Amino acid sequence: MTINHRNLEFGLDTFGDLAFDDTTKERISYSESLRNIVAEGKLADEVGIDVIALGEHHREEYSISSPDTVLAALAMVTKTIKLGTGVTVLSSDDPVRVYERFATVDALSNGRAQIMLGRGSFTESFPLFGYDLQDYEELFEEKTAMFSELRKGKPLTWEGKFTQSLKNADVFPKIEGHQLDTYVGVGGTPESIIRAVRYGFPVMLAIIGGEPARFAPYVDLYKKAAQQLGQPILPIGMHSHGVIADTDEEAYEIGWNYIKKSMDKIGLDRGWPAMSKERFDFEVEHGSYYVGSPETVAQKIARMMPQVGVERFDLVYGTGGQLQKDRFKTIELYGTKVIPRVKELLAAGDGNA
């Protein structure tokens, strides 16, 4: 599939996995994790990465439950990188408060805030904040509609089933000169694609397993739906797990030790079998893990972006925690070597091979 290599964006995503101390090999504290994530975002900015997206989770293995707070800290120590989420669980939050928080981050960062709305891959936030999982679909639909209206920046009159009723209510602070940059995170359902198109949002495809090319029909669906509904065809991205190290062997060892551990833990909750060596090798060679030296990872990204039809790629780093030095190494190599090489390959047409 043809993509415009002149409009490419490259991001980093983290769920806030608690890292491990380089010396003691013990898991670090939540407070140290949060401070380190700010340092990671600062490094990402310095090496020229376009976006950093922080996930919202309410589980013991993750430190980020309030991404906008961490993004506000990053706004003070970065210059050009976009500050986003991956994702904000809008279904179990108040759209007005979410909008206000990200309008605040946008002001602090001189217009660099970016929110990614989603239903979340975990459901802990629903009972935690008093929501019924039976309303899972309706909550996201209604709150997305409300958020879409809030983005217009005008006084809002609103009557909802799951949201508050408002009459000519204004929301502050105001965003100056633009609307809040907003994506929708999509796990892979046609309904999610159509909803994003209907509200005029670009999408980020969460491709965390299997051959990435199987998501190409969703890109086609987005474009066709946009044409039929009279909406603009906006950028489409994908995010996947990865580890970058000096050598393929080193990256493989880190990935096998930590990505496997993370997936096996999630699998206990969802009834998945433990990841086999064969499955991991498939994901590295043909699937959705970008694990290897800078050249290996760059070659794979340059192959997969045209196959799926996306112009933005986000690397999910630090999966399973990992040693702090290895997290910094992935970020450094991604920004200084992988991204320039991917752009070079795609510009030369090699990525369509």
mmCIF file of C-alpha atoms in Angstrom:
data_model
loop_
_atom_site.group_PDB
_atom_site.id
_atom_site.type_symbol
_atom_site.label_atom_id
_atom_site.label_comp_id
_atom_site.label_asym_id
_atom_site.label_seq_id
_atom_site.Cartn_x
_atom_site.Cartn_y
_atom_site.Cartn_z
ATOM 1 C CA MET A 1 0.000 0.000 0.000
ATOM 2 C CA THR A 2 1.327 3.439 -0.909
ATOM 3 C CA ILE A 3 2.038 5.851 1.929
ATOM 4 C CA ASN A 4 3.289 9.424 1.902
ATOM 5 C CA HIS A 5 6.805 9.177 3.307
ATOM 6 C CA ARG A 6 6.942 12.959 3.671
ATOM 7 C CA ASN A 7 4.252 12.965 6.376
ATOM 8 C CA LEU A 8 5.667 10.236 8.594
ATOM 9 C CA GLU A 9 5.541 10.423 12.376
ATOM 10 C CA PHE A 10 7.280 8.217 14.893
ATOM 11 C CA GLY A 11 6.280 7.915 18.524
ATOM 12 C CA LEU A 12 7.068 6.091 21.733
ATOM 13 C CA ASP A 13 4.401 4.579 23.969
ATOM 14 C CA THR A 14 4.713 3.314 27.513
ATOM 15 C CA PHE A 15 2.178 1.846 29.900
ATOM 16 C CA GLY A 16 4.396 2.895 32.797
ATOM 17 C CA ASP A 17 5.696 -0.609 33.533
ATOM 18 C CA LEU A 18 7.744 -0.554 36.714
ATOM 19 C CA ALA A 19 11.387 -0.884 35.665
ATOM 20 C CA PHE A 20 14.135 -2.788 37.475
ATOM 21 C CA ASP A 21 17.180 -1.201 39.073
ATOM 22 C CA ASP A 22 20.334 -1.620 36.978
ATOM 23 C CA THR A 23 22.438 -2.657 39.986
ATOM 24 C CA THR A 24 20.159 -4.505 42.389
ATOM 25 C CA LYS A 25 17.850 -5.937 39.675
ATOM 26 C CA GLU A 26 14.979 -5.210 42.056
ATOM 27 C CA ARG A 27 11.766 -3.560 40.874
ATOM 28 C CA ILE A 28 11.915 0.196 41.500
ATOM 29 C CA SER A 29 9.292 2.159 43.447
ATOM 30 C CA TYR A 30 6.306 3.895 41.902
ATOM 31 C CA SER A 31 7.745 7.319 42.682
ATOM 32 C CA GLU A 32 11.103 6.499 41.082
ATOM 33 C CA SER A 33 9.318 5.013 38.076
ATOM 34 C CA LEU A 34 7.367 8.213 37.492
ATOM 35 C CA ARG A 35 10.482 10.356 37.773
ATOM 36 C CA ASN A 36 12.306 8.049 35.369
ATOM 37 C CA ILE A 37 9.471 8.259 32.846
ATOM 38 C CA VAL A 38 9.889 12.033 32.842
ATOM 39 C CA ALA A 39 13.605 11.482 32.172
ATOM 40 C CA GLU A 40 12.700 9.065 29.361
ATOM 41 C CA GLY A 41 10.388 11.634 27.790
ATOM 42 C CA LYS A 42 13.091 14.275 28.026
ATOM 43 C CA LEU A 43 15.526 11.930 26.260
ATOM 44 C CA ALA A 44 12.930 11.174 23.571
ATOM 45 C CA ASP A 45 12.597 14.904 22.929
ATOM 46 C CA GLU A 46 16.372 15.347 22.723
ATOM 47 C CA VAL A 47 16.804 12.559 20.124
ATOM 48 C CA GLY A 48 14.053 13.884 17.877
ATOM 49 C CA ILE A 49 11.143 11.519 18.465
ATOM 50 C CA ASP A 50 7.837 13.080 17.375
ATOM 51 C CA VAL A 51 5.416 11.879 20.071
ATOM 52 C CA ILE A 52 5.429 10.220 23.474
ATOM 53 C CA ALA A 53 2.177 8.593 24.582
ATOM 54 C CA LEU A 54 1.537 7.466 28.162
ATOM 55 C CA GLY A 55 -1.018 4.786 28.962
ATOM 56 C CA GLU A 56 -3.567 4.988 31.767
ATOM 57 C CA HIS A 57 -3.682 1.893 33.958
ATOM 58 C CA HIS A 58 -4.852 1.027 37.450
ATOM 59 C CA ARG A 59 -2.850 -2.152 38.071
ATOM 60 C CA GLU A 60 0.033 -2.946 40.391
ATOM 61 C CA GLU A 61 2.617 -3.467 37.637
ATOM 62 C CA TYR A 62 2.133 0.020 36.151
ATOM 63 C CA SER A 63 2.950 3.404 37.685
ATOM 64 C CA ILE A 64 0.884 5.705 35.450
ATOM 65 C CA SER A 65 -2.730 6.109 36.553
ATOM 66 C CA SER A 66 -2.832 9.848 35.774
ATOM 67 C CA PRO A 67 -1.064 10.409 32.423
ATOM 68 C CA ASP A 68 -1.982 14.085 32.186
ATOM 69 C CA THR A 69 -0.124 14.819 35.428
ATOM 70 C CA VAL A 70 3.050 13.211 34.073
ATOM 71 C CA LEU A 71 2.570 15.042 30.769
ATOM 72 C CA ALA A 72 2.345 18.338 32.646
ATOM 73 C CA ALA A 73 5.741 17.566 34.180
ATOM 74 C CA LEU A 74 7.092 16.698 30.732
ATOM 75 C CA ALA A 75 5.764 19.984 29.357
ATOM 76 C CA MET A 76 8.244 21.769 31.593
ATOM 77 C CA VAL A 77 11.345 19.845 30.482
ATOM 78 C CA THR A 78 10.731 19.235 26.749
ATOM 79 C CA LYS A 79 10.684 21.528 23.732
ATOM 80 C CA THR A 80 9.197 19.955 20.609
ATOM 81 C CA ILE A 81 7.867 16.440 21.289
ATOM 82 C CA LYS A 82 4.085 16.000 21.280
ATOM 83 C CA LEU A 83 2.753 14.927 24.671
ATOM 84 C CA GLY A 84 0.016 12.341 24.369
ATOM 85 C CA THR A 85 -1.737 9.363 25.880
ATOM 86 C CA GLY A 86 -2.142 5.812 24.767
ATOM 87 C CA VAL A 87 -4.922 5.666 25.893
ATOM 88 C CA THR A 88 -7.068 7.847 28.132
ATOM 89 C CA VAL A 89 -9.945 5.633 29.299
ATOM 90 C CA LEU A 90 -12.721 8.083 28.534
ATOM 91 C CA SER A 91 -15.497 5.616 29.387
ATOM 92 C CA SER A 92 -14.695 5.726 33.114
ATOM 93 C CA ASP A 93 -13.916 9.435 33.291
ATOM 94 C CA ASP A 94 -15.758 12.745 32.990
ATOM 95 C CA PRO A 95 -15.336 14.223 29.481
ATOM 96 C CA VAL A 96 -15.442 17.785 30.826
ATOM 97 C CA ARG A 97 -12.690 17.155 33.382
ATOM 98 C CA VAL A 98 -10.636 15.234 30.799
ATOM 99 C CA TYR A 99 -10.915 18.120 28.354
ATOM 100 C CA GLU A 100 -9.953 20.666 31.015
ATOM 101 C CA ARG A 101 -6.916 18.653 32.087
ATOM 102 C CA PHE A 102 -5.604 18.309 28.546
ATOM 103 C CA ALA A 103 -6.363 21.931 27.720
ATOM 104 C CA THR A 104 -4.113 22.695 30.693
ATOM 105 C CA VAL A 105 -1.335 20.446 29.367
ATOM 106 C CA ASP A 106 -1.752 22.076 25.963
ATOM 107 C CA ALA A 107 -1.223 25.515 27.490
ATOM 108 C CA LEU A 108 1.794 24.435 29.537
ATOM 109 C CA SER A 109 3.423 22.824 26.467
ATOM 110 C CA ASN A 110 2.662 25.612 23.987
ATOM 111 C CA GLY A 111 0.183 23.530 22.001
ATOM 112 C CA ARG A 112 1.866 20.108 22.141
ATOM 113 C CA ALA A 113 -0.861 18.131 23.949
ATOM 114 C CA GLN A 114 -2.350 15.121 22.202
ATOM 115 C CA ILE A 115 -5.004 12.857 23.682
ATOM 116 C CA MET A 116 -5.863 9.361 22.515
ATOM 117 C CA LEU A 117 -9.336 8.282 23.554
ATOM 118 C CA GLY A 118 -10.071 4.625 24.184
ATOM 119 C CA ARG A 119 -12.078 2.110 26.119
ATOM 120 C CA GLY A 120 -8.909 0.614 27.568
ATOM 121 C CA SER A 121 -7.453 -2.869 27.286
ATOM 122 C CA PHE A 122 -8.137 -3.467 30.996
ATOM 123 C CA THR A 123 -11.367 -2.892 32.903
ATOM 124 C CA GLU A 124 -10.174 -2.082 36.458
ATOM 125 C CA SER A 125 -11.128 1.584 36.104
ATOM 126 C CA PHE A 126 -14.829 0.812 35.709
ATOM 127 C CA PRO A 127 -15.580 -0.514 39.212
ATOM 128 C CA LEU A 128 -12.881 1.756 40.669
ATOM 129 C CA PHE A 129 -14.776 4.843 39.527
ATOM 130 C CA GLY A 130 -18.293 3.480 39.930
ATOM 131 C CA TYR A 131 -19.190 2.404 36.391
ATOM 132 C CA ASP A 132 -20.981 -0.757 35.277
ATOM 133 C CA LEU A 133 -19.226 -2.904 32.687
ATOM 134 C CA GLN A 134 -22.626 -3.732 31.232
ATOM 135 C CA ASP A 135 -22.631 -0.159 29.920
ATOM 136 C CA TYR A 136 -19.198 -0.577 28.297
ATOM 137 C CA GLU A 137 -20.247 0.275 24.723
ATOM 138 C CA GLU A 138 -22.794 2.954 25.552
ATOM 139 C CA LEU A 139 -20.429 4.782 27.899
ATOM 140 C CA PHE A 140 -17.751 5.184 25.260
ATOM 141 C CA GLU A 141 -20.195 6.154 22.529
ATOM 142 C CA GLU A 142 -21.870 8.873 24.577
ATOM 143 C CA LYS A 143 -18.693 10.253 26.111
ATOM 144 C CA THR A 144 -16.933 10.361 22.756
ATOM 145 C CA ALA A 145 -19.848 12.348 21.368
ATOM 146 C CA MET A 146 -19.654 14.766 24.282
ATOM 147 C CA PHE A 147 -15.890 15.122 23.971
ATOM 148 C CA SER A 148 -16.268 15.863 20.270
ATOM 149 C CA GLU A 149 -18.555 18.774 21.130
ATOM 150 C CA LEU A 150 -16.198 20.047 23.837
ATOM 151 C CA ARG A 151 -13.354 20.202 21.303
ATOM 152 C CA LYS A 152 -15.236 22.920 19.429
ATOM 153 C CA GLY A 153 -14.407 25.279 22.307
ATOM 154 C CA LYS A 154 -17.866 26.821 22.506
ATOM 155 C CA PRO A 155 -20.445 26.906 25.326
ATOM 156 C CA LEU A 156 -22.119 23.509 25.478
ATOM 157 C CA THR A 157 -25.738 22.506 25.953
ATOM 158 C CA TRP A 158 -25.908 18.778 26.547
ATOM 159 C CA GLU A 159 -28.352 16.136 27.721
ATOM 160 C CA GLY A 160 -26.988 12.675 28.334
ATOM 161 C CA LYS A 161 -27.839 9.329 29.850
ATOM 162 C CA PHE A 162 -24.440 8.639 31.450
ATOM 163 C CA THR A 163 -23.110 12.196 31.460
ATOM 164 C CA GLN A 164 -24.190 15.385 33.167
ATOM 165 C CA SER A 165 -26.764 17.740 31.681
ATOM 166 C CA LEU A 166 -25.404 21.150 30.745
ATOM 167 C CA LYS A 167 -27.036 24.354 29.570
ATOM 168 C CA ASN A 168 -24.809 26.840 27.767
ATOM 169 C CA ALA A 169 -21.853 25.757 29.955
ATOM 170 C CA ASP A 170 -18.406 27.067 29.139
ATOM 171 C CA VAL A 171 -15.217 25.108 29.843
ATOM 172 C CA PHE A 172 -11.811 26.496 30.766
ATOM 173 C CA PRO A 173 -8.965 27.017 30.074
ATOM 174 C CA LYS A 174 -9.537 27.877 26.440
ATOM 175 C CA ILE A 175 -7.266 26.370 23.791
ATOM 176 C CA GLU A 176 -5.983 29.148 21.578
ATOM 177 C CA GLY A 177 -5.726 28.905 17.813
ATOM 178 C CA HIS A 178 -6.475 25.213 17.360
ATOM 179 C CA GLN A 179 -8.552 22.285 18.571
ATOM 180 C CA LEU A 180 -7.126 19.714 20.969
ATOM 181 C CA ASP A 181 -5.186 17.132 18.955
ATOM 182 C CA THR A 182 -7.246 13.955 19.398
ATOM 183 C CA TYR A 183 -6.815 10.348 18.250
ATOM 184 C CA VAL A 184 -8.931 7.269 18.957
ATOM 185 C CA GLY A 185 -7.173 4.044 19.913
ATOM 186 C CA VAL A 186 -8.649 1.033 18.092
ATOM 187 C CA GLY A 187 -8.133 -2.623 18.928
ATOM 188 C CA GLY A 188 -9.524 -3.900 15.651
ATOM 189 C CA THR A 189 -13.298 -3.706 15.174
ATOM 190 C CA PRO A 190 -15.106 -2.142 12.196
ATOM 191 C CA GLU A 191 -17.480 -0.341 14.586
ATOM 192 C CA SER A 192 -14.562 1.455 16.253
ATOM 193 C CA ILE A 193 -13.244 2.610 12.875
ATOM 194 C CA ILE A 194 -16.637 3.938 11.782
ATOM 195 C CA ARG A 195 -17.115 5.769 15.089
ATOM 196 C CA ALA A 196 -13.755 7.515 14.751
ATOM 197 C CA VAL A 197 -14.603 8.579 11.199
ATOM 198 C CA ARG A 198 -18.028 9.849 12.235
ATOM 199 C CA TYR A 199 -16.495 12.218 14.790
ATOM 200 C CA GLY A 200 -13.602 13.196 12.528
ATOM 201 C CA PHE A 201 -10.806 11.614 14.595
ATOM 202 C CA PRO A 202 -7.646 9.912 13.284
ATOM 203 C CA VAL A 203 -7.034 6.400 14.602
ATOM 204 C CA MET A 204 -4.176 4.464 16.165
ATOM 205 C CA LEU A 205 -4.288 0.712 15.591
ATOM 206 C CA ALA A 206 -3.102 -1.357 18.556
ATOM 207 C CA ILE A 207 -1.285 -4.230 16.845
ATOM 208 C CA ILE A 208 0.152 -6.334 19.640
ATOM 209 C CA GLY A 209 0.197 -9.774 18.039
ATOM 210 C CA GLY A 210 -0.009 -11.577 14.713
ATOM 211 C CA GLU A 211 0.858 -10.376 11.237
ATOM 212 C CA PRO A 212 0.410 -6.599 11.004
ATOM 213 C CA ALA A 213 -0.852 -6.762 7.410
ATOM 214 C CA ARG A 214 -4.156 -8.220 8.635
ATOM 215 C CA PHE A 215 -5.022 -4.704 9.825
ATOM 216 C CA ALA A 216 -4.787 -3.237 6.316
ATOM 217 C CA PRO A 217 -8.553 -3.737 5.708
ATOM 218 C CA TYR A 218 -9.263 -1.381 8.631
ATOM 219 C CA VAL A 219 -7.196 1.324 6.936
ATOM 220 C CA ASP A 220 -9.204 0.775 3.741
ATOM 221 C CA LEU A 221 -12.437 0.898 5.727
ATOM 222 C CA TYR A 222 -11.424 4.185 7.357
ATOM 223 C CA LYS A 223 -10.733 5.797 3.997
ATOM 224 C CA LYS A 224 -13.916 4.510 2.372
ATOM 225 C CA ALA A 225 -16.057 5.536 5.353
ATOM 226 C CA ALA A 226 -14.490 9.010 5.368
ATOM 227 C CA GLN A 227 -15.342 9.459 1.714
ATOM 228 C CA GLN A 228 -18.913 8.264 2.181
ATOM 229 C CA LEU A 229 -19.508 10.398 5.281
ATOM 230 C CA GLY A 230 -17.851 13.467 3.841
ATOM 231 C CA GLN A 231 -15.094 13.480 6.468
ATOM 232 C CA PRO A 232 -11.396 14.217 5.901
ATOM 233 C CA ILE A 233 -9.015 11.278 5.556
ATOM 234 C CA LEU A 234 -6.819 11.802 8.605
ATOM 235 C CA PRO A 235 -3.544 10.109 9.586
ATOM 236 C CA ILE A 236 -3.678 6.487 10.676
ATOM 237 C CA GLY A 237 -1.054 4.995 12.953
ATOM 238 C CA MET A 238 -0.097 1.700 14.541
ATOM 239 C CA HIS A 239 1.658 0.806 17.770
ATOM 240 C CA SER A 240 3.499 -2.385 18.654
ATOM 241 C CA HIS A 241 5.921 -3.703 21.253
ATOM 242 C CA GLY A 242 9.646 -3.538 20.711
ATOM 243 C CA VAL A 243 13.162 -3.606 22.136
ATOM 244 C CA ILE A 244 16.213 -2.068 20.451
ATOM 245 C CA ALA A 245 19.775 -2.866 21.491
ATOM 246 C CA ASP A 246 23.224 -2.798 19.920
ATOM 247 C CA THR A 247 22.838 -6.365 18.646
ATOM 248 C CA ASP A 248 19.975 -8.634 17.653
ATOM 249 C CA GLU A 249 21.027 -11.150 20.291
ATOM 250 C CA GLU A 250 20.967 -8.631 23.139
ATOM 251 C CA ALA A 251 17.568 -7.253 22.112
ATOM 252 C CA TYR A 252 16.154 -10.769 21.751
ATOM 253 C CA GLU A 253 17.257 -11.729 25.267
ATOM 254 C CA ILE A 254 15.625 -8.608 26.760
ATOM 255 C CA GLY A 255 12.433 -9.160 24.790
ATOM 256 C CA TRP A 256 12.160 -12.834 25.679
ATOM 257 C CA ASN A 257 12.737 -12.172 29.374
ATOM 258 C CA TYR A 258 10.369 -9.220 29.748
ATOM 259 C CA ILE A 259 7.780 -9.147 26.947
ATOM 260 C CA LYS A 260 7.038 -12.813 27.555
ATOM 261 C CA LYS A 261 6.677 -12.185 31.294
ATOM 262 C CA SER A 262 4.243 -9.334 30.690
ATOM 263 C CA MET A 263 2.135 -11.261 28.181
ATOM 264 C CA ASP A 264 2.015 -14.324 30.405
ATOM 265 C CA LYS A 265 0.767 -12.218 33.326
ATOM 266 C CA ILE A 266 -1.976 -10.676 31.183
ATOM 267 C CA GLY A 267 -2.762 -14.132 29.836
ATOM 268 C CA LEU A 268 -3.544 -15.396 33.346
ATOM 269 C CA ASP A 269 -6.425 -12.903 33.492
ATOM 270 C CA ARG A 270 -7.664 -13.566 29.968
ATOM 271 C CA GLY A 271 -7.216 -17.290 29.608
ATOM 272 C CA TRP A 272 -4.314 -17.164 27.154
ATOM 273 C CA PRO A 273 -1.688 -19.905 27.158
ATOM 274 C CA ALA A 274 1.844 -19.008 28.208
ATOM 275 C CA MET A 275 3.922 -17.689 25.320
ATOM 276 C CA SER A 276 6.055 -20.377 23.725
ATOM 277 C CA LYS A 277 9.477 -19.839 22.212
ATOM 278 C CA GLU A 278 7.994 -20.613 18.816
ATOM 279 C CA ARG A 279 5.328 -17.958 19.218
ATOM 280 C CA PHE A 280 7.808 -15.352 20.352
ATOM 281 C CA ASP A 281 10.102 -16.133 17.421
ATOM 282 C CA PHE A 282 7.166 -15.788 15.025
ATOM 283 C CA GLU A 283 6.286 -12.374 16.432
ATOM 284 C CA VAL A 284 9.883 -11.194 16.091
ATOM 285 C CA GLU A 285 10.318 -12.535 12.556
ATOM 286 C CA HIS A 286 6.891 -11.998 11.006
ATOM 287 C CA GLY A 287 4.539 -10.584 13.617
ATOM 288 C CA SER A 288 4.167 -7.522 15.793
ATOM 289 C CA TYR A 289 7.335 -7.445 17.887
ATOM 290 C CA TYR A 290 10.088 -5.077 16.729
ATOM 291 C CA VAL A 291 13.066 -6.614 18.477
ATOM 292 C CA GLY A 292 16.657 -6.308 17.335
ATOM 293 C CA SER A 293 19.509 -4.036 16.394
ATOM 294 C CA PRO A 294 18.689 -0.617 14.896
ATOM 295 C CA GLU A 295 19.049 -1.927 11.328
ATOM 296 C CA THR A 296 16.884 -4.988 11.989
ATOM 297 C CA VAL A 297 14.118 -2.938 13.586
ATOM 298 C CA ALA A 298 14.290 -0.221 10.930
ATOM 299 C CA GLN A 299 14.026 -2.752 8.113
ATOM 300 C CA LYS A 300 10.962 -4.330 9.691
ATOM 301 C CA ILE A 301 9.189 -1.018 10.385
ATOM 302 C CA ALA A 302 9.881 0.057 6.794
ATOM 303 C CA ARG A 303 8.314 -3.177 5.520
ATOM 304 C CA MET A 304 5.289 -3.119 7.786
ATOM 305 C CA MET A 305 4.179 0.513 7.504
ATOM 306 C CA PRO A 306 3.331 0.234 3.779
ATOM 307 C CA GLN A 307 1.800 -3.218 4.267
ATOM 308 C CA VAL A 308 -0.651 -1.842 6.820
ATOM 309 C CA GLY A 309 -0.946 1.559 5.131
ATOM 310 C CA VAL A 310 -0.020 3.776 8.089
ATOM 311 C CA GLU A 311 2.034 6.950 8.239
ATOM 312 C CA ARG A 312 2.666 6.888 11.978
ATOM 313 C CA PHE A 313 4.456 4.190 13.936
ATOM 314 C CA ASP A 314 4.689 4.110 17.740
ATOM 315 C CA LEU A 315 7.065 1.730 19.509
ATOM 316 C CA VAL A 316 5.793 0.436 22.838
ATOM 317 C CA TYR A 317 8.939 0.325 24.964
ATOM 318 C CA GLY A 318 9.744 -0.985 28.433
ATOM 319 C CA THR A 319 7.211 -3.819 28.322
ATOM 320 C CA GLY A 320 7.476 -5.972 31.434
ATOM 321 C CA GLY A 321 9.608 -3.371 33.186
ATOM 322 C CA GLN A 322 13.143 -4.107 31.928
ATOM 323 C CA LEU A 323 16.344 -2.691 33.363
ATOM 324 C CA GLN A 324 16.320 1.086 33.367
ATOM 325 C CA LYS A 325 19.481 1.277 31.248
ATOM 326 C CA ASP A 326 17.891 -0.893 28.576
ATOM 327 C CA ARG A 327 14.828 1.352 28.416
ATOM 328 C CA PHE A 328 17.056 4.402 27.880
ATOM 329 C CA LYS A 329 19.016 2.473 25.243
ATOM 330 C CA THR A 330 15.881 1.624 23.264
ATOM 331 C CA ILE A 331 14.821 5.279 23.266
ATOM 332 C CA GLU A 332 18.265 6.539 22.244
ATOM 333 C CA LEU A 333 18.670 4.065 19.369
ATOM 334 C CA TYR A 334 15.094 4.535 18.176
ATOM 335 C CA GLY A 335 15.545 8.290 17.857
ATOM 336 C CA THR A 336 19.131 8.482 16.593
ATOM 337 C CA LYS A 337 19.341 5.436 14.309
ATOM 338 C CA VAL A 338 16.047 3.650 13.663
ATOM 339 C CA ILE A 339 13.826 6.583 12.687
ATOM 340 C CA PRO A 340 16.345 8.167 10.258
ATOM 341 C CA ARG A 341 16.942 4.750 8.675
ATOM 342 C CA VAL A 342 13.216 4.031 8.260
ATOM 343 C CA LYS A 343 12.735 7.389 6.553
ATOM 344 C CA GLU A 344 15.681 6.623 4.284
ATOM 345 C CA LEU A 345 14.286 3.212 3.336
ATOM 346 C CA LEU A 346 10.787 4.473 2.660
ATOM 347 C CA ALA A 347 12.006 7.447 0.668
ATOM 348 C CA ALA A 348 14.016 5.072 -1.513
ATOM 349 C CA GLY A 349 11.020 2.792 -1.943
ATOM 350 C CA ASP A 350 12.677 -0.097 -0.162
ATOM 351 C CA GLY A 351 9.872 -0.227 2.359
ATOM 352 C CA ASN A 352 7.486 -1.459 -0.338
ATOM 353 C CA ALA A 353 9.615 -4.496 -1.070
#
